[in-house]
Amino acid sequence: MQKTISNRIEYSGIGLHTGKITKIAFVPAMPDTGIKFRRTDLKGRPEIPATSDFFIEMPVMCSCVGLENGTRVQLIEHLMAVFCAYGIDNLIIEIDNEEPPFEDGSSKFVVEMIKNAGIKEQDAPDRIFRLSKPVVFKQEDIEITAFPSDSFRVSFFGSYNHPLIGTSAYSMEMDAENFSREIAPAKTFCFEEDVEKMRKVGLLKGASENSALVFGKESLLVGELQYPDEAIRHKLLDLIGDLYLLGARLLAHVTASRSGHITHARFVKLLRKEIIK
Ligand SMILES: [Zn+2]
């Protein structure tokens, strides 16, 4: 059965790049609506489906969906990962700016919102994508593969030239409780040099000491690790969120190596082609 939430729920907070106080509301939606963002600050309250067809490749390190007229919502991945974990098929996200609240750079507040709103089963069959054969995406040293499976498993392999991250992997069978405990609290991370670059182009206006983990050359400069492998866990969180741009639940084992938002979206487009064939 498809799922939505039981009750409307609202939340306000500051956007990481815009620095603006933004209000979001999760609103229950009819079967087969999918996940859609609704810009309540714009005339006509335009809606943007959160699927790979609407993905916009941005120079900043986040996932963005938008319409041809320039209407967009960016930094959606931390929300999408939670919708995926909880199997939410249908939902409208009302938002009065172009970026949702960022909070501590994790998905913890989104998990709380979904738990407080409650989950409702709907009288409509599941939208599930299965694969008949593996789908492989390669771009330089990045590789993402989906293997046919009876469940949804995700694995991320990362390799960083940094003593506190190094080469590591994290793999999990999708399960809402497991996700909430092991992945959702993992915070966004970046490196000292990224902060400088982003500030120079007018980003990070809403960043604070609590927004992310910032790694220096050899140490952690901002924040405190909640898990020794927190960076890789956050990469898995981002991967899960981006895979949900498929617009359906996926039964596959996805392994991703060194990938990021743009390659995730390109991979999802490839998956959609394979499934439609
Ligand atoms: Zn992220």
CSV table of C-alpha atoms and ligand atoms in Angstrom, one decimal:
chain,number,residue,atom,x,y,z
A,1,MET,CA,0.0,0.0,0.0
A,2,GLN,CA,1.1,3.6,-0.6
A,3,LYS,CA,1.7,5.9,2.3
A,4,THR,CA,1.3,9.5,3.2
A,5,ILE,CA,1.3,11.3,6.6
A,6,SER,CA,-1.7,11.5,8.9
A,7,ASN,CA,-1.6,15.2,9.8
A,8,ARG,CA,-0.1,18.4,8.4
A,9,ILE,CA,3.0,19.5,10.4
A,10,GLU,CA,5.0,22.7,10.2
A,11,TYR,CA,8.6,23.7,11.1
A,12,SER,CA,10.6,26.9,10.8
A,13,GLY,CA,14.4,27.3,10.7
A,14,ILE,CA,17.2,29.0,8.9
A,15,GLY,CA,18.4,28.0,5.4
A,16,LEU,CA,22.1,27.2,5.2
A,17,HIS,CA,22.9,29.2,2.1
A,18,THR,CA,20.1,31.8,2.1
A,19,GLY,CA,20.4,32.6,5.8
A,20,LYS,CA,16.7,33.3,5.7
A,21,ILE,CA,14.1,32.0,8.2
A,22,THR,CA,12.0,29.5,6.2
A,23,LYS,CA,8.7,27.8,7.0
A,24,ILE,CA,8.0,24.4,5.7
A,25,ALA,CA,4.9,22.3,6.1
A,26,PHE,CA,4.4,18.6,5.3
A,27,VAL,CA,0.9,18.1,3.9
A,28,PRO,CA,-0.8,14.8,3.4
A,29,ALA,CA,-1.4,14.0,-0.4
A,30,MET,CA,-3.6,11.8,-2.5
A,31,PRO,CA,-2.4,8.4,-3.8
A,32,ASP,CA,-0.1,8.7,-6.9
A,33,THR,CA,0.8,12.3,-6.1
A,34,GLY,CA,4.4,11.4,-5.4
A,35,ILE,CA,6.7,13.9,-3.5
A,36,LYS,CA,6.2,17.5,-4.5
A,37,PHE,CA,7.5,20.8,-3.3
A,38,ARG,CA,5.1,23.8,-3.4
A,39,ARG,CA,6.5,27.3,-3.3
A,40,THR,CA,4.0,29.1,-1.2
A,41,ASP,CA,5.8,32.5,-1.5
A,42,LEU,CA,5.4,32.6,-5.3
A,43,LYS,CA,2.3,33.5,-7.4
A,44,GLY,CA,0.2,30.5,-8.3
A,45,ARG,CA,2.1,28.4,-5.6
A,46,PRO,CA,4.0,26.4,-8.3
A,47,GLU,CA,4.7,22.7,-7.6
A,48,ILE,CA,8.0,21.0,-8.4
A,49,PRO,CA,8.0,17.1,-8.4
A,50,ALA,CA,11.0,15.7,-6.5
A,51,THR,CA,12.1,13.4,-9.3
A,52,SER,CA,15.3,13.1,-11.4
A,53,ASP,CA,13.5,14.7,-14.4
A,54,PHE,CA,13.4,18.0,-12.5
A,55,PHE,CA,16.9,17.7,-11.0
A,56,ILE,CA,19.1,20.8,-11.7
A,57,GLU,CA,22.9,20.3,-11.6
A,58,MET,CA,24.2,23.0,-9.3
A,59,PRO,CA,27.8,24.0,-8.7
A,60,VAL,CA,27.1,23.9,-4.9
A,61,MET,CA,27.2,20.6,-3.2
A,62,CYS,CA,23.5,19.9,-2.8
A,63,SER,CA,20.5,18.5,-4.6
A,64,CYS,CA,18.1,20.9,-6.3
A,65,VAL,CA,14.9,20.4,-8.3
A,66,GLY,CA,13.3,23.1,-10.4
A,67,LEU,CA,11.1,24.2,-13.3
A,68,GLU,CA,12.1,25.7,-16.6
A,69,ASN,CA,11.1,29.2,-15.5
A,70,GLY,CA,13.7,29.2,-12.7
A,71,THR,CA,11.5,28.2,-9.8
A,72,ARG,CA,13.4,25.8,-7.6
A,73,VAL,CA,14.1,24.3,-4.2
A,74,GLN,CA,17.6,23.3,-3.2
A,75,LEU,CA,19.2,21.2,-0.5
A,76,ILE,CA,16.3,18.7,-0.5
A,77,GLU,CA,18.4,15.6,0.1
A,78,HIS,CA,18.1,15.5,4.0
A,79,LEU,CA,14.3,15.6,3.7
A,80,MET,CA,14.1,13.0,0.8
A,81,ALA,CA,16.2,10.5,2.7
A,82,VAL,CA,13.7,10.4,5.5
A,83,PHE,CA,10.7,10.1,3.1
A,84,CYS,CA,12.6,7.1,1.6
A,85,ALA,CA,13.3,5.5,4.9
A,86,TYR,CA,9.7,5.8,6.1
A,87,GLY,CA,8.3,4.7,2.7
A,88,ILE,CA,6.3,8.0,2.3
A,89,ASP,CA,5.0,7.8,-1.3
A,90,ASN,CA,2.8,10.9,-1.4
A,91,LEU,CA,3.5,14.2,0.2
A,92,ILE,CA,3.4,18.0,-0.5
A,93,ILE,CA,6.1,20.0,1.1
A,94,GLU,CA,5.0,23.6,1.3
A,95,ILE,CA,8.0,26.0,1.5
A,96,ASP,CA,8.2,29.8,1.5
A,97,ASN,CA,11.7,30.1,0.2
A,98,GLU,CA,14.1,28.2,-2.0
A,99,GLU,CA,15.8,26.2,0.7
A,100,PRO,CA,14.4,24.2,3.7
A,101,PRO,CA,15.8,24.8,7.2
A,102,PHE,CA,19.2,23.2,7.6
A,103,GLU,CA,19.3,22.8,11.4
A,104,ASP,CA,22.3,20.8,12.5
A,105,GLY,CA,23.1,19.5,9.0
A,106,SER,CA,21.5,16.1,9.7
A,107,SER,CA,18.0,14.5,9.1
A,108,LYS,CA,17.1,14.3,12.8
A,109,PHE,CA,14.5,17.1,12.7
A,110,VAL,CA,12.8,15.6,9.6
A,111,VAL,CA,12.5,12.2,11.4
A,112,GLU,CA,10.8,14.0,14.3
A,113,MET,CA,8.4,15.8,12.0
A,114,ILE,CA,7.4,12.5,10.3
A,115,LYS,CA,7.0,10.7,13.6
A,116,ASN,CA,4.9,13.6,15.0
A,117,ALA,CA,2.7,13.8,11.8
A,118,GLY,CA,2.1,10.0,11.9
A,119,ILE,CA,2.0,7.7,8.8
A,120,LYS,CA,-1.2,6.7,7.0
A,121,GLU,CA,-1.6,3.8,4.7
A,122,GLN,CA,-3.6,4.6,1.5
A,123,ASP,CA,-5.9,2.5,-0.6
A,124,ALA,CA,-3.6,2.2,-3.6
A,125,PRO,CA,-1.0,-0.4,-4.7
A,126,ASP,CA,2.7,0.2,-3.9
A,127,ARG,CA,4.9,1.9,-6.6
A,128,ILE,CA,7.9,-0.4,-6.6
A,129,PHE,CA,10.7,-0.6,-9.2
A,130,ARG,CA,12.5,-3.9,-9.7
A,131,LEU,CA,15.4,-4.6,-11.9
A,132,SER,CA,15.9,-7.5,-14.3
A,133,LYS,CA,19.7,-7.0,-14.5
A,134,PRO,CA,22.4,-4.9,-12.9
A,135,VAL,CA,22.6,-1.2,-13.9
A,136,VAL,CA,26.1,0.3,-13.9
A,137,PHE,CA,27.1,3.9,-14.0
A,138,LYS,CA,30.7,5.0,-14.4
A,139,GLN,CA,32.3,8.4,-14.5
A,140,GLU,CA,36.1,8.7,-14.0
A,141,ASP,CA,36.8,7.0,-10.6
A,142,ILE,CA,33.1,7.2,-9.6
A,143,GLU,CA,31.1,4.0,-9.9
A,144,ILE,CA,27.4,3.3,-8.9
A,145,THR,CA,25.7,0.0,-9.5
A,146,ALA,CA,22.3,-1.4,-8.7
A,147,PHE,CA,21.9,-5.1,-8.4
A,148,PRO,CA,18.5,-6.8,-8.6
A,149,SER,CA,17.3,-7.7,-5.1
A,150,ASP,CA,14.1,-8.5,-3.1
A,151,SER,CA,14.9,-5.7,-0.6
A,152,PHE,CA,16.5,-2.3,-0.7
A,153,ARG,CA,20.1,-2.2,0.5
A,154,VAL,CA,22.5,0.7,0.1
A,155,SER,CA,26.3,0.7,0.4
A,156,PHE,CA,28.6,3.7,0.2
A,157,PHE,CA,32.4,3.4,-0.3
A,158,GLY,CA,34.4,6.6,0.3
A,159,SER,CA,38.1,7.4,-0.1
A,160,TYR,CA,39.4,10.7,1.4
A,161,ASN,CA,42.9,11.8,1.7
A,162,HIS,CA,42.3,12.7,5.4
A,163,PRO,CA,43.5,10.9,8.5
A,164,LEU,CA,40.1,11.1,10.3
A,165,ILE,CA,38.1,9.8,7.3
A,166,GLY,CA,40.4,7.8,5.0
A,167,THR,CA,38.9,4.9,3.1
A,168,SER,CA,35.8,3.5,4.6
A,169,ALA,CA,32.4,2.0,3.8
A,170,TYR,CA,28.9,1.8,5.3
A,171,SER,CA,26.2,-0.6,4.2
A,172,MET,CA,22.6,-1.0,5.5
A,173,GLU,CA,19.4,-2.8,4.7
A,174,MET,CA,16.7,-0.1,4.6
A,175,ASP,CA,14.7,0.0,7.7
A,176,ALA,CA,13.1,3.1,9.2
A,177,GLU,CA,14.3,2.5,12.8
A,178,ASN,CA,17.8,1.6,11.8
A,179,PHE,CA,18.0,4.6,9.6
A,180,SER,CA,16.7,6.9,12.3
A,181,ARG,CA,19.3,5.6,14.8
A,182,GLU,CA,22.4,5.1,12.7
A,183,ILE,CA,22.1,7.4,9.7
A,184,ALA,CA,19.7,10.3,10.3
A,185,PRO,CA,21.8,12.0,13.1
A,186,ALA,CA,25.0,12.0,10.9
A,187,LYS,CA,25.9,15.6,10.1
A,188,THR,CA,26.9,17.2,6.9
A,189,PHE,CA,30.7,17.6,6.7
A,190,CYS,CA,33.1,19.6,4.6
A,191,PHE,CA,36.7,20.7,4.5
A,192,GLU,CA,38.1,24.1,5.6
A,193,GLU,CA,38.9,25.0,1.9
A,194,ASP,CA,35.3,24.3,0.9
A,195,VAL,CA,34.0,26.8,3.5
A,196,GLU,CA,36.3,29.6,2.0
A,197,LYS,CA,35.2,28.8,-1.6
A,198,MET,CA,31.4,28.8,-0.7
A,199,ARG,CA,31.7,32.0,1.3
A,200,LYS,CA,33.4,33.8,-1.6
A,201,VAL,CA,30.4,33.1,-3.9
A,202,GLY,CA,27.9,34.3,-1.3
A,203,LEU,CA,26.8,30.9,0.1
A,204,LEU,CA,26.7,29.7,3.7
A,205,LYS,CA,24.9,32.9,4.9
A,206,GLY,CA,23.0,30.8,7.5
A,207,ALA,CA,25.9,28.7,8.7
A,208,SER,CA,26.7,28.4,12.4
A,209,GLU,CA,29.1,26.4,14.6
A,210,ASN,CA,26.3,23.8,14.8
A,211,SER,CA,25.6,23.4,11.0
A,212,ALA,CA,28.2,20.9,10.0
A,213,LEU,CA,31.5,19.1,10.8
A,214,VAL,CA,34.4,21.0,9.3
A,215,PHE,CA,37.6,19.1,8.9
A,216,GLY,CA,41.0,20.9,8.7
A,217,LYS,CA,44.1,19.3,7.2
A,218,GLU,CA,44.5,16.8,10.0
A,219,SER,CA,41.8,17.4,12.6
A,220,LEU,CA,38.2,18.3,13.1
A,221,LEU,CA,37.9,22.1,13.5
A,222,VAL,CA,34.2,22.5,14.0
A,223,GLY,CA,31.8,20.1,15.7
A,224,GLU,CA,32.2,16.8,17.5
A,225,LEU,CA,31.9,13.3,16.0
A,226,GLN,CA,28.9,11.3,17.1
A,227,TYR,CA,30.2,8.2,15.3
A,228,PRO,CA,33.8,7.6,14.3
A,229,ASP,CA,32.6,7.1,10.7
A,230,GLU,CA,30.1,9.9,10.7
A,231,ALA,CA,31.3,11.3,7.4
A,232,ILE,CA,30.6,8.1,5.5
A,233,ARG,CA,27.3,7.7,7.3
A,234,HIS,CA,26.3,11.2,6.0
A,235,LYS,CA,27.4,10.2,2.5
A,236,LEU,CA,25.0,7.3,2.7
A,237,LEU,CA,22.2,9.6,3.9
A,238,ASP,CA,22.7,11.8,0.9
A,239,LEU,CA,22.8,8.8,-1.4
A,240,ILE,CA,19.5,7.5,0.0
A,241,GLY,CA,17.9,10.9,-0.4
A,242,ASP,CA,19.1,11.2,-4.0
A,243,LEU,CA,18.0,7.7,-4.9
A,244,TYR,CA,14.4,8.6,-3.9
A,245,LEU,CA,14.4,11.0,-6.9
A,246,LEU,CA,13.4,7.8,-8.7
A,247,GLY,CA,9.8,8.5,-7.7
A,248,ALA,CA,9.2,5.0,-6.4
A,249,ARG,CA,10.5,2.5,-4.0
A,250,LEU,CA,13.5,0.6,-5.4
A,251,LEU,CA,14.1,-3.1,-4.8
A,252,ALA,CA,17.9,-3.4,-5.4
A,253,HIS,CA,21.2,-3.3,-3.8
A,254,VAL,CA,22.9,0.0,-4.7
A,255,THR,CA,26.6,0.3,-4.2
A,256,ALA,CA,28.1,3.8,-4.7
A,257,SER,CA,31.8,4.6,-4.7
A,258,ARG,CA,33.1,8.2,-4.4
A,259,SER,CA,29.9,9.6,-5.8
A,260,GLY,CA,28.0,12.9,-5.1
A,261,HIS,CA,24.7,14.5,-5.8
A,262,ILE,CA,25.2,15.1,-9.5
A,263,THR,CA,26.4,11.6,-10.2
A,264,HIS,CA,23.6,10.2,-8.0
A,265,ALA,CA,21.0,12.1,-10.1
A,266,ARG,CA,22.6,10.9,-13.4
A,267,PHE,CA,22.5,7.4,-12.1
A,268,VAL,CA,18.8,7.7,-11.2
A,269,LYS,CA,18.1,8.9,-14.7
A,270,LEU,CA,19.9,5.8,-16.1
A,271,LEU,CA,17.8,3.6,-13.7
A,272,ARG,CA,14.6,5.2,-14.9
A,273,LYS,CA,15.5,4.4,-18.5
A,274,GLU,CA,16.2,0.8,-17.7
A,275,ILE,CA,13.0,0.4,-15.9
A,276,ILE,CA,10.8,2.0,-18.5
A,277,LYS,CA,12.3,-0.3,-21.3
B,1,ZN,ZN,24.0,16.0,3.0
